[in-house]
Tab-separated table of C-alpha atoms in Angstrom:
chain	number	residue	atom	x	y	z
R	548	MET	CA	34.360	-31.269	-69.281
R	549	LYS	CA	31.968	-31.458	-72.209
R	550	GLN	CA	29.607	-28.518	-71.975
R	551	SER	CA	25.889	-28.688	-72.670
R	552	HIS	CA	24.649	-26.616	-75.608
R	553	VAL	CA	21.187	-26.295	-74.069
R	554	PRO	CA	20.854	-22.951	-72.226
R	555	THR	CA	19.187	-24.502	-69.180
R	556	VAL	CA	19.239	-23.005	-65.714
R	557	ARG	CA	19.899	-25.691	-63.119
R	558	SER	CA	19.568	-25.300	-59.389
R	559	TYR	CA	22.068	-26.953	-57.064
R	560	ASP	CA	22.989	-27.489	-53.425
R	561	PRO	CA	26.494	-26.140	-52.658
R	562	THR	CA	26.877	-28.770	-49.911
R	563	ASN	CA	26.829	-31.633	-52.421
R	564	ASP	CA	30.253	-33.173	-51.767
R	565	LEU	CA	31.050	-33.758	-55.454
R	566	LEU	CA	30.321	-30.143	-56.323
R	567	PHE	CA	32.162	-29.000	-53.186
R	568	LYS	CA	35.361	-30.801	-54.196
R	569	PHE	CA	35.140	-29.345	-57.712
R	570	VAL	CA	34.849	-25.794	-56.392
R	571	PHE	CA	37.200	-25.922	-53.406
R	572	GLY	CA	39.613	-28.755	-54.241
R	573	ARG	CA	41.231	-27.524	-57.448
R	574	GLU	CA	44.591	-25.817	-57.820
R	575	GLU	CA	43.179	-23.202	-60.201
R	576	ARG	CA	40.679	-22.114	-57.532
R	577	LYS	CA	42.799	-22.379	-54.383
R	578	ASN	CA	42.279	-18.664	-53.663
R	579	ILE	CA	38.611	-19.482	-52.981
R	580	THR	CA	39.657	-22.221	-50.575
R	581	LEU	CA	42.191	-19.992	-48.853
R	582	GLN	CA	39.560	-17.312	-48.280
R	583	LEU	CA	37.160	-19.912	-46.856
R	584	ILE	CA	39.895	-21.157	-44.490
R	585	ASN	CA	40.915	-17.679	-43.335
R	586	ASP	CA	37.301	-16.621	-42.795
R	587	ILE	CA	36.410	-19.686	-40.716
R	588	LEU	CA	39.628	-19.471	-38.685
R	589	GLY	CA	39.289	-15.711	-38.247
R	590	ARG	CA	42.675	-14.973	-39.783
R	591	ASP	CA	43.549	-11.773	-41.612
R	592	GLY	CA	46.459	-9.450	-42.282
R	593	ASP	CA	49.886	-10.908	-41.513
R	594	ASP	CA	48.186	-13.833	-39.769
R	595	ALA	CA	46.297	-14.967	-42.875
R	596	PHE	CA	47.299	-18.013	-44.875
R	597	VAL	CA	48.492	-17.006	-48.353
R	598	ASP	CA	49.230	-20.305	-50.085
R	599	LEU	CA	47.901	-23.850	-50.188
R	600	GLN	CA	49.330	-26.977	-51.794
R	601	PHE	CA	46.728	-29.686	-52.393
R	602	ARG	CA	47.922	-33.214	-51.633
R	603	ASN	CA	46.785	-36.772	-52.263
R	604	THR	CA	43.927	-37.365	-49.839
R	605	GLU	CA	44.123	-41.137	-49.414
R	606	ILE	CA	44.882	-42.415	-45.931
R	607	SER	CA	46.881	-45.614	-46.340
R	608	PRO	CA	46.186	-48.262	-43.680
R	609	ASP	CA	49.057	-49.439	-41.502
R	610	LYS	CA	47.922	-53.022	-42.097
R	611	ASP	CA	45.331	-54.817	-44.198
R	612	THR	CA	42.695	-54.761	-41.474
R	613	ASP	CA	42.968	-51.014	-40.818
R	614	LYS	CA	40.213	-48.675	-41.983
R	615	LEU	CA	40.921	-46.943	-45.278
R	616	GLY	CA	39.763	-43.345	-45.479
R	617	ARG	CA	39.883	-40.449	-47.876
R	618	LEU	CA	39.942	-36.817	-46.802
R	619	ASP	CA	37.688	-34.533	-48.860
R	620	ILE	CA	40.171	-31.688	-49.281
R	621	PHE	CA	43.654	-31.957	-47.789
R	622	GLY	CA	46.563	-29.601	-48.222
R	623	ILE	CA	49.660	-27.969	-46.776
R	624	LEU	CA	49.425	-24.274	-45.910
R	625	ASN	CA	52.265	-21.812	-46.382
R	626	ASP	CA	53.519	-22.192	-42.783
R	627	GLY	CA	53.509	-25.998	-43.037
R	628	SER	CA	50.210	-26.460	-41.209
R	629	ARG	CA	48.046	-29.336	-42.389
R	630	ILE	CA	44.441	-28.554	-43.341
R	631	ASP	CA	41.547	-30.952	-43.887
R	632	ILE	CA	38.144	-29.673	-45.022
R	633	GLU	CA	35.298	-32.194	-44.839
R	634	MET	CA	31.835	-31.770	-46.315
R	635	GLN	CA	29.603	-34.194	-44.386
R	636	VAL	CA	26.206	-34.656	-46.032
R	637	VAL	CA	24.737	-37.499	-43.929
R	638	ASN	CA	24.740	-37.966	-40.174
R	639	ARG	CA	26.294	-41.327	-39.348
R	640	ARG	CA	26.337	-40.450	-35.654
R	641	ASN	CA	30.082	-40.919	-35.400
R	642	MET	CA	31.341	-37.395	-36.128
R	643	GLU	CA	33.377	-37.092	-32.924
R	644	LYS	CA	35.392	-40.249	-33.624
R	645	ARG	CA	35.515	-39.626	-37.359
R	646	THR	CA	37.054	-36.164	-37.108
R	647	LEU	CA	39.661	-37.333	-34.561
R	648	PHE	CA	40.537	-40.298	-36.789
R	649	TYR	CA	41.146	-38.045	-39.785
R	650	TRP	CA	42.924	-35.414	-37.681
R	651	SER	CA	45.335	-37.971	-36.185
R	652	HIS	CA	46.302	-39.334	-39.597
R	653	MET	CA	46.746	-35.825	-40.944
R	654	TYR	CA	48.984	-34.918	-37.985
R	655	LEU	CA	51.165	-38.035	-38.066
R	656	HIS	CA	51.233	-39.028	-41.719
R	657	PHE	CA	51.686	-37.293	-45.073
R	658	ASP	CA	55.460	-36.908	-44.568
R	659	SER	CA	54.991	-35.008	-41.297
R	660	LEU	CA	57.606	-36.950	-39.309
R	661	HIS	CA	60.538	-38.984	-40.605
R	662	THR	CA	62.808	-41.409	-38.784
R	663	GLY	CA	65.298	-39.459	-36.693
R	664	ASP	CA	63.251	-36.237	-36.754
R	665	ASP	CA	62.539	-34.345	-33.582
R	666	TYR	CA	58.910	-34.078	-32.437
R	667	GLY	CA	59.296	-30.344	-32.858
R	668	THR	CA	59.132	-30.846	-36.625
R	669	LEU	CA	55.469	-31.835	-36.384
R	670	LYS	CA	53.233	-29.149	-37.847
R	671	PRO	CA	49.821	-27.987	-36.619
R	672	ALA	CA	46.828	-29.828	-38.061
R	673	ILE	CA	43.503	-28.062	-38.602
R	674	SER	CA	40.200	-29.803	-39.322
R	675	ILE	CA	37.198	-27.952	-40.737
R	676	ASN	CA	33.958	-29.948	-40.830
R	677	ILE	CA	31.052	-28.450	-42.786
R	678	LEU	CA	27.878	-30.339	-41.891
R	679	ARG	CA	24.553	-30.578	-43.709
R	680	TYR	CA	22.975	-31.620	-40.408
R	681	SER	CA	22.831	-30.339	-36.820
R	682	PHE	CA	25.336	-31.987	-34.516
R	683	LEU	CA	26.363	-29.928	-31.480
R	684	PRO	CA	24.282	-28.798	-28.461
R	685	GLN	CA	24.506	-25.077	-29.225
R	686	GLU	CA	22.648	-22.523	-31.330
R	687	ASP	CA	25.753	-20.930	-32.844
R	688	PRO	CA	26.444	-22.655	-36.198
R	689	HIS	CA	30.229	-22.289	-35.761
R	690	ALA	CA	32.191	-24.093	-33.056
R	691	ALA	CA	35.960	-24.310	-32.558
R	692	TYR	CA	37.731	-26.860	-30.349
R	693	VAL	CA	41.306	-26.731	-29.063
R	694	LEU	CA	43.310	-28.601	-26.415
R	695	TYR	CA	43.346	-26.748	-23.098
R	696	ASN	CA	43.134	-27.138	-19.313
R	697	PRO	CA	39.462	-26.598	-18.305
R	698	LYS	CA	40.496	-25.245	-14.884
R	699	THR	CA	43.159	-22.754	-15.886
R	700	HIS	CA	42.120	-22.301	-19.542
R	701	HIS	CA	45.766	-22.714	-20.502
R	702	ARG	CA	46.050	-23.911	-24.088
R	703	LEU	CA	48.493	-26.801	-24.235
R	704	THR	CA	49.380	-26.514	-27.915
R	705	ASP	CA	48.332	-24.833	-31.138
R	706	ASP	CA	48.806	-28.095	-33.027
R	707	LEU	CA	45.176	-29.226	-32.611
R	708	GLU	CA	42.329	-27.127	-33.959
R	709	ILE	CA	38.943	-28.511	-35.011
R	710	HIS	CA	36.081	-26.445	-36.425
R	711	PHE	CA	32.462	-27.322	-37.142
R	712	LEU	CA	30.111	-25.346	-39.365
R	713	GLU	CA	26.497	-26.553	-39.067
R	714	ILE	CA	24.528	-25.384	-42.110
R	715	PRO	CA	20.984	-26.010	-40.715
R	716	LYS	CA	21.657	-23.486	-37.930
R	717	TYR	CA	22.045	-20.654	-40.436
R	718	LYS	CA	19.677	-17.746	-39.741
R	719	ASP	CA	18.819	-15.239	-42.414
R	720	LYS	CA	19.791	-11.620	-41.817
R	721	PRO	CA	20.686	-8.580	-43.942
R	722	ILE	CA	23.803	-9.197	-46.021
R	723	GLN	CA	25.446	-5.973	-44.870
R	724	SER	CA	25.275	-7.090	-41.225
R	725	MET	CA	26.765	-10.565	-41.822
R	726	ASP	CA	30.239	-11.395	-40.536
R	727	ARG	CA	32.762	-13.433	-42.524
R	728	ILE	CA	31.488	-16.841	-41.448
R	729	GLU	CA	27.833	-15.886	-41.834
R	730	LYS	CA	28.434	-14.994	-45.483
R	731	TRP	CA	29.764	-18.500	-46.137
R	732	LEU	CA	26.844	-19.970	-44.192
R	733	ALA	CA	24.485	-18.021	-46.443
R	734	PHE	CA	26.235	-19.456	-49.513
R	735	PHE	CA	26.116	-23.063	-48.289
R	736	ALA	CA	22.557	-22.813	-46.919
R	737	ASN	CA	21.444	-21.719	-50.407
R	738	LYS	CA	18.254	-19.982	-49.227
R	739	LEU	CA	18.833	-16.526	-50.682
R	740	ASP	CA	16.823	-15.159	-53.593
R	741	GLU	CA	18.648	-14.008	-56.719
R	742	ASP	CA	18.911	-10.379	-55.599
R	743	LYS	CA	20.453	-11.350	-52.263
R	744	LYS	CA	22.814	-13.807	-53.988
R	745	GLU	CA	24.027	-10.987	-56.185
R	746	GLU	CA	24.474	-8.753	-53.147
R	747	LEU	CA	26.386	-11.505	-51.339
R	748	ALA	CA	28.661	-11.988	-54.359
R	749	MET	CA	29.416	-8.266	-54.383
R	750	LYS	CA	30.395	-8.372	-50.695
R	751	ASN	CA	32.749	-11.360	-51.026
R	752	THR	CA	34.810	-11.983	-54.166
R	753	ALA	CA	35.659	-15.561	-53.154
R	754	ILE	CA	31.982	-16.429	-52.776
R	755	LYS	CA	31.299	-14.836	-56.169
R	756	ASP	CA	34.008	-17.058	-57.691
R	757	ALA	CA	32.551	-20.091	-55.876
R	758	MET	CA	29.114	-19.334	-57.331
R	759	GLN	CA	30.524	-19.046	-60.844
R	760	ALA	CA	32.469	-22.308	-60.489
R	761	SER	CA	29.347	-24.044	-59.160
R	762	ASP	CA	27.330	-22.812	-62.142
R	763	ARG	CA	30.005	-24.101	-64.513
R	764	TYR	CA	30.021	-27.518	-62.831
R	765	ILE	CA	26.260	-27.950	-62.761
R	766	MET	CA	25.846	-26.977	-66.434
R	767	ASP	CA	28.118	-29.829	-67.525
R	768	ASP	CA	25.853	-32.753	-68.453
R	769	THR	CA	28.168	-35.490	-67.166
R	770	ALA	CA	28.852	-33.689	-63.900
R	771	TYR	CA	25.140	-32.965	-63.489
R	772	ARG	CA	24.255	-36.654	-63.804
R	773	GLU	CA	26.847	-37.490	-61.139
R	774	TYR	CA	25.449	-34.698	-58.969
R	775	ILE	CA	21.887	-36.027	-59.284
R	776	ALA	CA	23.034	-39.590	-58.535
R	777	ARG	CA	24.846	-38.413	-55.430
R	778	GLU	CA	21.853	-36.383	-54.223
R	779	SER	CA	19.595	-39.399	-54.805
R	780	ALA	CA	21.914	-41.617	-52.760
R	781	ILE	CA	21.914	-39.062	-49.940
R	782	TRP	CA	18.127	-38.788	-50.033
R	783	ASP	CA	17.731	-42.583	-50.089
R	784	TYR	CA	20.089	-42.997	-47.147
R	785	ASN	CA	18.333	-40.382	-45.027
R	786	SER	CA	14.891	-41.658	-45.998
R	787	ASP	CA	15.776	-45.280	-45.249
R	788	LEU	CA	17.420	-44.319	-41.977
R	789	LYS	CA	14.399	-42.332	-40.856
R	790	ALA	CA	11.968	-45.109	-41.772
R	791	ASN	CA	14.086	-47.865	-40.245
R	792	LEU	CA	14.669	-45.884	-37.070
R	793	ALA	CA	10.926	-45.383	-36.724
R	794	GLU	CA	10.150	-49.057	-37.385
R	795	GLY	CA	12.955	-50.272	-35.164
R	796	PHE	CA	11.870	-47.957	-32.381
R	797	LYS	CA	8.292	-49.219	-32.693
R	798	GLN	CA	9.359	-52.864	-32.549
R	799	GLY	CA	11.708	-52.254	-29.666
R	800	ARG	CA	9.106	-50.290	-27.742
R	801	GLU	CA	6.501	-53.034	-28.148
R	802	ALA	CA	8.940	-55.663	-26.963
R	803	GLY	CA	10.120	-53.484	-24.118
R	804	MET	CA	6.646	-52.734	-22.821
R	805	LYS	CA	6.297	-56.409	-21.934
R	806	GLN	CA	9.256	-56.079	-19.590
R	807	GLY	CA	8.121	-52.876	-17.952
R	808	LEU	CA	7.398	-49.375	-19.213
R	809	GLU	CA	10.603	-47.617	-18.181
R	810	GLN	CA	12.941	-50.449	-19.149
R	811	GLY	CA	11.025	-51.037	-22.360
R	812	LEU	CA	11.229	-47.454	-23.570
R	813	GLU	CA	14.985	-47.337	-23.076
R	814	GLN	CA	15.462	-50.711	-24.753
R	815	GLY	CA	13.222	-49.581	-27.598
R	816	ARG	CA	15.353	-46.533	-28.222
R	817	VAL	CA	18.571	-48.541	-28.290
R	818	GLN	CA	17.198	-51.402	-30.389
R	819	GLY	CA	15.448	-49.032	-32.757
R	820	ARG	CA	18.508	-46.918	-33.364
R	821	THR	CA	20.800	-49.919	-33.866
R	822	GLU	CA	18.433	-51.859	-36.120
R	823	GLY	CA	17.492	-48.775	-38.100
R	824	GLU	CA	21.079	-47.809	-38.777
R	825	ARG	CA	21.971	-51.392	-39.753
R	826	ARG	CA	19.142	-51.589	-42.262
R	827	ALA	CA	19.952	-48.174	-43.715
R	828	HIS	CA	23.639	-49.043	-44.107
R	829	GLU	CA	22.841	-52.337	-45.810
R	830	SER	CA	20.303	-50.676	-48.109
R	831	MET	CA	22.863	-48.078	-49.099
R	832	ALA	CA	25.500	-50.791	-49.670
R	833	LEU	CA	23.122	-52.676	-51.995
R	834	ASN	CA	22.531	-49.518	-54.030
R	835	MET	CA	26.251	-48.882	-54.292
R	836	LEU	CA	26.871	-52.518	-55.304
R	837	ARG	CA	24.306	-52.164	-58.060
R	838	ASP	CA	26.288	-49.168	-59.308
R	839	ASN	CA	29.483	-51.299	-59.283
R	840	MET	CA	31.188	-48.961	-56.839
R	841	ASP	CA	34.537	-49.862	-55.279
R	842	ILE	CA	34.272	-51.984	-52.122
R	843	ASN	CA	36.608	-49.620	-50.203
R	844	LEU	CA	34.263	-46.731	-50.969
R	845	ILE	CA	31.279	-48.814	-49.858
R	846	MET	CA	33.062	-49.685	-46.604
R	847	LYS	CA	33.839	-45.998	-46.034
R	848	TYR	CA	30.279	-44.757	-46.477
R	849	THR	CA	28.451	-47.644	-44.792
R	850	SER	CA	30.922	-48.764	-42.093
R	851	LEU	CA	30.113	-52.363	-43.066
R	852	SER	CA	32.786	-55.056	-43.133
R	853	ALA	CA	34.071	-56.527	-46.382
R	854	GLU	CA	32.562	-59.877	-45.354
R	855	ARG	CA	29.083	-58.390	-44.866
R	856	ILE	CA	29.281	-56.522	-48.170
R	857	ALA	CA	30.221	-59.806	-49.894
R	858	GLU	CA	27.140	-61.441	-48.332
R	859	LEU	CA	24.926	-58.620	-49.569
R	860	ALA	CA	26.398	-58.943	-53.063
R	861	LYS	CA	25.034	-62.486	-53.228
R	862	GLU	CA	21.516	-61.077	-52.857
R	863	LEU	CA	21.753	-59.140	-56.115
């Protein structure tokens, strides 16, 4: 990267997905990623993961009509387990399906099972989803899901493990009383003053290294422009979604009131949400088309079909 010669201090959000991949998705900094994984999974000592091999993150479709996806950070851990770490910056209201889609591809693909192999050769697959928005009906910012019998609590297999880390649910507390996950929450939430940041860095070497890598990324002029563009796109998406949801809800409510108060309110909610999300997705697609972004990337972030994106392109 070409470094800026202007000694400027730049603030940043550690949850920006471009910055996140730079810090946690590079071979030279895999020790940071390993510490993040072990802290979230609660592993230490002989149980801790000690090595990580980053792999190509593209999910190839089985046929032309299949959805094409790209995992944020994907790798193979030292025991063969698959690991996917996702930084989700906008709420598309499909997180349950999305994480299972990525988990299933991670479990079955990436050379995990060859013709003639026994099913026993399949390795555990672990998904870690770090969210910039609230998602689950609980106050605890960390949630872990496994496959088990709800009556007997018997865990069927260790092969499925899904974690969520909801940044907005972070609550400030003294650094010295934070547990391993809370320290990472404090880093991602980015609400500490400089003195507390320094104290946090002293308590966790991996977080200190993550801070230094983030500073290096954000001081690069080219990377900083990409960072700002990404933050603007996120802000535009959330702003458009909020406005369209409000307008759609208003229109739906007015139409529904003519059919009866109770029925109208429910219809208004459904119509408002659907219309608002459609408008926000199309607005985001238009912005991405103006930036000449790849159609597969546009399909990934907007969930629009190639045909609809082609129609929108004609409006430019």
